[in-house]
Amino acid sequence: MQEPAAVLRQWIAESGNIVFFGGAGVSTESGIPDFRSVDGLYRQTWSHPPEVMLSHTFFETHTEEFFDFYRRKLLFPDARPNAAHLRLAELEREGRLRAVVTQNIDGLHQQAGSRNVLELHGSVHRAYCAACGRAHPASAINAGTGVPRCACGGVIRPDVVLYEEALDDDTVERAVRAIEAAEVLLVAGTSLAVFPAAGLLNYYRGRRLALINLSETAYDHQADLVIHEKIGEVMKQV
Ligand code: OAD
């Protein structure tokens, strides 16, 4: 029997229509902790559970605390793309990979050179006024302190999807179309515990679903290939 990485290498070599679907585990090798691992953000102690602190209600009612948490825990200005981000960008340039669908908000795929990146949960690199909708540079939040304000008096918020908020329709639709049409679907670095994002996998119709994740997921039985290793290490071999 072939090694799992060799199978994946072959699938990748044979395909011109690969789609990648990833989560926080893709960026841990860049020094950004994930959410649900032992040392992840959700295992740390806070005044409120992180799901609460990252909710729309918390943003509205505890705005200053929201920004304090956001700046301290979700911004990683020194993080750089790792081997996984770089190989995916290369696969796109080679004409093999059609889209990166990510739950991450760190922008590392774009920094690595990926172009068709569908950011289901938004990005820390964009900001807008919650009152008038005007776009602002992310530095209005990221480089400042306290509650950032627009000229209209509204709060400048990050363009990230908070709990209780809907995903962007257009981004979801493009992700669904890419996944539906994919020949090879690479899923990596995600616990697949957060919906609706995780549910997008159900649109895949092919027979080459590879799941690369350090820990088991509820979708392991649905995958055609499961690799419980670090995504960066795997992508160096394929
Ligand atoms: P999780 O923290 O839930 O899952 C990350 C998964 O990556 C875990 O199962 C780890 O075992 C695995 N992992 C960690 N490092 C890895 C590596 N180097 N190689 C392979 N696997 C690795 O993160 P997500 O599934 O992305 O949403 O979480 C989904 C959403 O929950 C996030 O987008 C965020 C959070 O609440 C919002 O903020 C809206």
GROMACS .gro file of C-alpha atoms and ligand atoms in nm:
model
  277
    1MET     CA    1   0.000   0.000   0.000
    2GLN     CA    2   0.119   0.352  -0.084
    3GLU     CA    3   0.211   0.600   0.188
    4PRO     CA    4  -0.072   0.856   0.241
    5ALA     CA    5   0.155   1.143   0.138
    6ALA     CA    6   0.243   0.957  -0.184
    7VAL     CA    7  -0.127   0.909  -0.262
    8LEU     CA    8  -0.188   1.278  -0.207
    9ARG     CA    9   0.113   1.369  -0.423
   10GLN     CA   10  -0.034   1.161  -0.704
   11TRP     CA   11  -0.382   1.314  -0.670
   12ILE     CA   12  -0.228   1.661  -0.683
   13ALA     CA   13  -0.007   1.578  -0.981
   14GLU     CA   14  -0.306   1.442  -1.173
   15SER     CA   15  -0.547   1.727  -1.104
   16GLY     CA   16  -0.609   2.071  -1.250
   17ASN     CA   17  -0.900   2.137  -1.019
   18ILE     CA   18  -0.798   2.122  -0.654
   19VAL     CA   19  -0.979   2.321  -0.387
   20PHE     CA   20  -0.838   2.379  -0.041
   21PHE     CA   21  -1.057   2.425   0.266
   22GLY     CA   22  -0.872   2.523   0.584
   23GLY     CA   23  -0.886   2.655   0.935
   24ALA     CA   24  -0.673   2.775   1.223
   25GLY     CA   25  -0.446   2.467   1.214
   26VAL     CA   26  -0.303   2.595   0.885
   27SER     CA   27  -0.148   2.890   1.068
   28THR     CA   28  -0.023   2.725   1.390
   29GLU     CA   29   0.311   2.657   1.218
   30SER     CA   30   0.329   3.034   1.163
   31GLY     CA   31   0.300   3.088   1.538
   32ILE     CA   32  -0.072   3.167   1.555
   33PRO     CA   33  -0.248   2.946   1.810
   34ASP     CA   34  -0.568   2.773   1.699
   35PHE     CA   35  -0.895   2.782   1.894
   36ARG     CA   36  -0.969   2.433   2.022
   37SER     CA   37  -0.632   2.256   2.076
   38VAL     CA   38  -0.493   2.214   2.428
   39ASP     CA   39  -0.306   2.545   2.408
   40GLY     CA   40  -0.571   2.705   2.183
   41LEU     CA   41  -0.750   3.031   2.254
   42TYR     CA   42  -1.063   2.860   2.381
   43ARG     CA   43  -0.873   2.667   2.651
   44GLN     CA   44  -0.739   2.983   2.811
   45THR     CA   45  -0.917   3.159   3.094
   46TRP     CA   46  -1.096   3.484   3.024
   47SER     CA   47  -1.353   3.703   3.199
   48HIS     CA   48  -1.605   3.557   2.951
   49PRO     CA   49  -1.581   3.257   2.718
   50PRO     CA   50  -1.409   3.357   2.389
   51GLU     CA   51  -1.726   3.272   2.191
   52VAL     CA   52  -1.896   3.542   2.398
   53MET     CA   53  -1.610   3.791   2.361
   54LEU     CA   54  -1.617   3.737   1.984
   55SER     CA   55  -1.992   3.783   1.956
   56HIS     CA   56  -2.188   4.068   1.807
   57THR     CA   57  -2.364   4.128   2.141
   58PHE     CA   58  -2.031   4.161   2.323
   59PHE     CA   59  -1.903   4.401   2.057
   60GLU     CA   60  -2.215   4.614   2.108
   61THR     CA   61  -2.229   4.599   2.487
   62HIS     CA   62  -1.862   4.569   2.596
   63THR     CA   63  -1.699   4.755   2.309
   64GLU     CA   64  -1.379   4.855   2.487
   65GLU     CA   65  -1.322   4.504   2.623
   66PHE     CA   66  -1.392   4.362   2.278
   67PHE     CA   67  -1.115   4.572   2.121
   68ASP     CA   68  -0.874   4.490   2.400
   69PHE     CA   69  -0.929   4.115   2.348
   70TYR     CA   70  -0.923   4.149   1.971
   71ARG     CA   71  -0.594   4.339   1.962
   72ARG     CA   72  -0.423   4.113   2.214
   73LYS     CA   73  -0.544   3.778   2.086
   74LEU     CA   74  -0.638   3.796   1.720
   75LEU     CA   75  -0.364   4.014   1.574
   76PHE     CA   76  -0.028   3.864   1.479
   77PRO     CA   77   0.154   4.129   1.277
   78ASP     CA   78   0.481   3.934   1.279
   79ALA     CA   79   0.337   3.602   1.155
   80ARG     CA   80   0.465   3.488   0.816
   81PRO     CA   81   0.330   3.224   0.576
   82ASN     CA   82   0.455   2.870   0.639
   83ALA     CA   83   0.524   2.580   0.406
   84ALA     CA   84   0.152   2.503   0.367
   85HIS     CA   85   0.056   2.857   0.262
   86LEU     CA   86   0.352   2.874   0.024
   87ARG     CA   87   0.287   2.538  -0.143
   88LEU     CA   88  -0.082   2.621  -0.193
   89ALA     CA   89   0.011   2.950  -0.359
   90GLU     CA   90   0.251   2.760  -0.583
   91LEU     CA   91  -0.018   2.508  -0.678
   92GLU     CA   92  -0.243   2.795  -0.783
   93ARG     CA   93   0.036   2.943  -0.998
   94GLU     CA   94   0.088   2.600  -1.154
   95GLY     CA   95  -0.280   2.600  -1.254
   96ARG     CA   96  -0.371   2.308  -1.027
   97LEU     CA   97  -0.549   2.481  -0.741
   98ARG     CA   98  -0.866   2.679  -0.812
   99ALA     CA   99  -0.952   2.827  -0.473
  100VAL     CA  100  -0.850   2.852  -0.110
  101VAL     CA  101  -1.155   2.857   0.115
  102THR     CA  102  -1.047   2.960   0.463
  103GLN     CA  103  -1.198   3.023   0.802
  104ASN     CA  104  -0.885   3.217   0.897
  105ILE     CA  105  -0.876   3.593   0.926
  106ASP     CA  106  -0.497   3.634   0.926
  107GLY     CA  107  -0.439   3.705   0.556
  108LEU     CA  108  -0.143   3.463   0.538
  109HIS     CA  109  -0.266   3.291   0.220
  110GLN     CA  110  -0.261   3.622   0.033
  111GLN     CA  111   0.077   3.707   0.187
  112ALA     CA  112   0.205   3.378   0.047
  113GLY     CA  113   0.081   3.475  -0.300
  114SER     CA  114  -0.258   3.300  -0.323
  115ARG     CA  115  -0.503   3.503  -0.528
  116ASN     CA  116  -0.839   3.331  -0.518
  117VAL     CA  117  -0.889   3.327  -0.140
  118LEU     CA  118  -1.244   3.304  -0.007
  119GLU     CA  119  -1.237   3.429   0.350
  120LEU     CA  120  -1.550   3.288   0.514
  121HIS     CA  121  -1.488   3.470   0.843
  122GLY     CA  122  -1.345   3.795   0.704
  123SER     CA  123  -1.004   3.948   0.763
  124VAL     CA  124  -0.816   4.146   1.027
  125HIS     CA  125  -0.670   4.343   0.737
  126ARG     CA  126  -0.998   4.523   0.660
  127ALA     CA  127  -1.215   4.753   0.869
  128TYR     CA  128  -1.531   4.956   0.828
  129CYS     CA  129  -1.758   5.187   1.022
  130ALA     CA  130  -2.038   4.997   1.195
  131ALA     CA  131  -2.263   5.305   1.159
  132CYS     CA  132  -2.206   5.449   0.809
  133GLY     CA  133  -2.033   5.151   0.646
  134ARG     CA  134  -1.734   5.352   0.522
  135ALA     CA  135  -1.418   5.147   0.468
  136HIS     CA  136  -1.118   5.230   0.685
  137PRO     CA  137  -0.761   5.099   0.684
  138ALA     CA  138  -0.715   4.818   0.935
  139SER     CA  139  -0.449   5.030   1.104
  140ALA     CA  140  -0.734   5.246   1.240
  141ILE     CA  141  -0.799   4.952   1.474
  142ASN     CA  142  -0.478   4.754   1.478
  143ALA     CA  143  -0.235   5.040   1.543
  144GLY     CA  144  -0.452   5.228   1.792
  145THR     CA  145  -0.590   5.191   2.142
  146GLY     CA  146  -0.938   5.220   2.287
  147VAL     CA  147  -1.249   5.227   2.071
  148PRO     CA  148  -1.167   5.346   1.716
  149ARG     CA  149  -1.412   5.603   1.577
  150CYS     CA  150  -1.515   5.712   1.230
  151ALA     CA  151  -1.557   6.081   1.142
  152CYS     CA  152  -1.934   6.015   1.163
  153GLY     CA  153  -1.896   5.911   1.529
  154GLY     CA  154  -1.962   5.541   1.462
  155VAL     CA  155  -1.733   5.263   1.582
  156ILE     CA  156  -1.478   5.133   1.332
  157ARG     CA  157  -1.496   4.755   1.347
  158PRO     CA  158  -1.288   4.478   1.195
  159ASP     CA  159  -1.431   4.313   0.885
  160VAL     CA  160  -1.452   3.980   1.062
  161VAL     CA  161  -1.760   3.768   1.116
  162LEU     CA  162  -1.851   3.764   1.484
  163TYR     CA  163  -2.068   3.501   1.650
  164GLU     CA  164  -2.438   3.578   1.585
  165GLU     CA  165  -2.347   3.737   1.250
  166ALA     CA  166  -2.412   3.589   0.908
  167LEU     CA  167  -2.139   3.496   0.663
  168ASP     CA  168  -2.112   3.704   0.348
  169ASP     CA  169  -2.352   3.556   0.089
  170ASP     CA  170  -2.128   3.614  -0.210
  171THR     CA  171  -1.825   3.452  -0.042
  172VAL     CA  172  -2.031   3.149   0.062
  173GLU     CA  173  -2.176   3.113  -0.286
  174ARG     CA  174  -1.833   3.123  -0.447
  175ALA     CA  175  -1.703   2.870  -0.195
  176VAL     CA  176  -1.996   2.636  -0.261
  177ARG     CA  177  -1.943   2.660  -0.637
  178ALA     CA  178  -1.571   2.588  -0.605
  179ILE     CA  179  -1.625   2.292  -0.371
  180GLU     CA  180  -1.907   2.147  -0.584
  181ALA     CA  181  -1.688   2.155  -0.893
  182ALA     CA  182  -1.364   2.037  -0.726
  183GLU     CA  183  -1.193   1.719  -0.835
  184VAL     CA  184  -0.966   1.702  -0.529
  185LEU     CA  185  -1.075   1.862  -0.203
  186LEU     CA  186  -0.799   1.918   0.052
  187VAL     CA  187  -0.933   1.990   0.398
  188ALA     CA  188  -0.678   2.082   0.662
  189GLY     CA  189  -0.621   2.232   1.003
  190THR     CA  190  -0.981   2.259   1.108
  191SER     CA  191  -1.182   2.086   1.379
  192LEU     CA  192  -1.487   2.117   1.150
  193ALA     CA  193  -1.686   2.210   1.458
  194VAL     CA  194  -1.811   2.551   1.346
  195PHE     CA  195  -2.111   2.588   1.118
  196PRO     CA  196  -2.209   2.695   0.860
  197ALA     CA  197  -1.843   2.680   0.746
  198ALA     CA  198  -1.796   2.306   0.817
  199GLY     CA  199  -2.120   2.223   0.634
  200LEU     CA  200  -1.969   2.344   0.306
  201LEU     CA  201  -1.782   2.013   0.279
  202ASN     CA  202  -2.115   1.844   0.211
  203TYR     CA  203  -2.121   2.010  -0.131
  204TYR     CA  204  -1.823   1.806  -0.248
  205ARG     CA  205  -1.919   1.537  -0.497
  206GLY     CA  206  -1.585   1.388  -0.587
  207ARG     CA  207  -1.395   1.087  -0.459
  208ARG     CA  208  -1.069   1.250  -0.363
  209LEU     CA  209  -1.132   1.416  -0.029
  210ALA     CA  210  -0.811   1.438   0.174
  211LEU     CA  211  -0.833   1.545   0.537
  212ILE     CA  212  -0.509   1.655   0.698
  213ASN     CA  213  -0.553   1.738   1.064
  214LEU     CA  214  -0.351   1.672   1.377
  215SER     CA  215  -0.652   1.547   1.571
  216GLU     CA  216  -0.952   1.341   1.461
  217THR     CA  217  -1.259   1.517   1.326
  218ALA     CA  218  -1.623   1.419   1.285
  219TYR     CA  219  -1.562   1.404   0.909
  220ASP     CA  220  -1.274   1.152   0.913
  221HIS     CA  221  -1.507   0.870   0.808
  222GLN     CA  222  -1.622   1.074   0.507
  223ALA     CA  223  -1.271   1.134   0.377
  224ASP     CA  224  -1.098   0.918   0.115
  225LEU     CA  225  -0.761   0.987   0.274
  226VAL     CA  226  -0.693   1.090   0.633
  227ILE     CA  227  -0.353   1.215   0.750
  228HIS     CA  228  -0.306   1.304   1.118
  229GLU     CA  229   0.008   1.510   1.073
  230LYS     CA  230   0.111   1.873   1.051
  231ILE     CA  231  -0.015   2.033   0.733
  232GLY     CA  232   0.312   2.221   0.673
  233GLU     CA  233   0.509   1.897   0.691
  234VAL     CA  234   0.266   1.720   0.457
  235MET     CA  235   0.261   2.002   0.201
  236LYS     CA  236   0.642   1.994   0.182
  237GLN     CA  237   0.611   1.638   0.049
  238VAL     CA  238   0.344   1.691  -0.215
  239OAD     P1  239  -0.999   2.486   1.564
  239OAD     O1  240  -0.905   2.538   1.668
  239OAD     O2  241  -1.135   2.449   1.605
  239OAD     O3  242  -0.935   2.358   1.494
  239OAD     C1  243  -0.802   2.359   1.449
  239OAD     C2  244  -0.765   2.215   1.417
  239OAD     O4  245  -0.636   2.218   1.356
  239OAD     C3  246  -0.755   2.124   1.538
  239OAD     O5  247  -0.835   2.010   1.516
  239OAD     C4  248  -0.606   2.085   1.546
  239OAD     O6  249  -0.586   1.949   1.580
  239OAD     C5  250  -0.560   2.110   1.405
  239OAD     N1  251  -0.420   2.155   1.391
  239OAD     C6  252  -0.350   2.242   1.468
  239OAD     N2  253  -0.227   2.262   1.416
  239OAD     C7  254  -0.220   2.186   1.304
  239OAD     C8  255  -0.119   2.164   1.207
  239OAD     N3  256   0.000   2.222   1.212
  239OAD     N4  257  -0.148   2.078   1.104
  239OAD     C9  258  -0.268   2.015   1.096
  239OAD     N5  259  -0.366   2.032   1.186
  239OAD    C10  260  -0.343   2.117   1.288
  239OAD     O7  261  -1.000   2.594   1.445
  239OAD     P2  262  -1.105   2.611   1.327
  239OAD     O8  263  -1.162   2.481   1.285
  239OAD     O9  264  -1.042   2.697   1.224
  239OAD    O10  265  -1.444   3.144   1.402
  239OAD    O11  266  -1.217   2.694   1.399
  239OAD    C11  267  -1.326   2.739   1.326
  239OAD    C12  268  -1.372   2.874   1.377
  239OAD    O12  269  -1.389   2.871   1.518
  239OAD    C13  270  -1.274   2.987   1.357
  239OAD    O13  271  -1.275   3.039   1.225
  239OAD    C14  272  -1.322   3.088   1.454
  239OAD    C15  273  -1.349   2.999   1.572
  239OAD    O14  274  -1.450   3.044   1.654
  239OAD    C16  275  -1.475   3.271   1.428
  239OAD    O15  276  -1.405   3.344   1.495
  239OAD    C17  277  -1.604   3.315   1.365
   0.00000   0.00000   0.00000
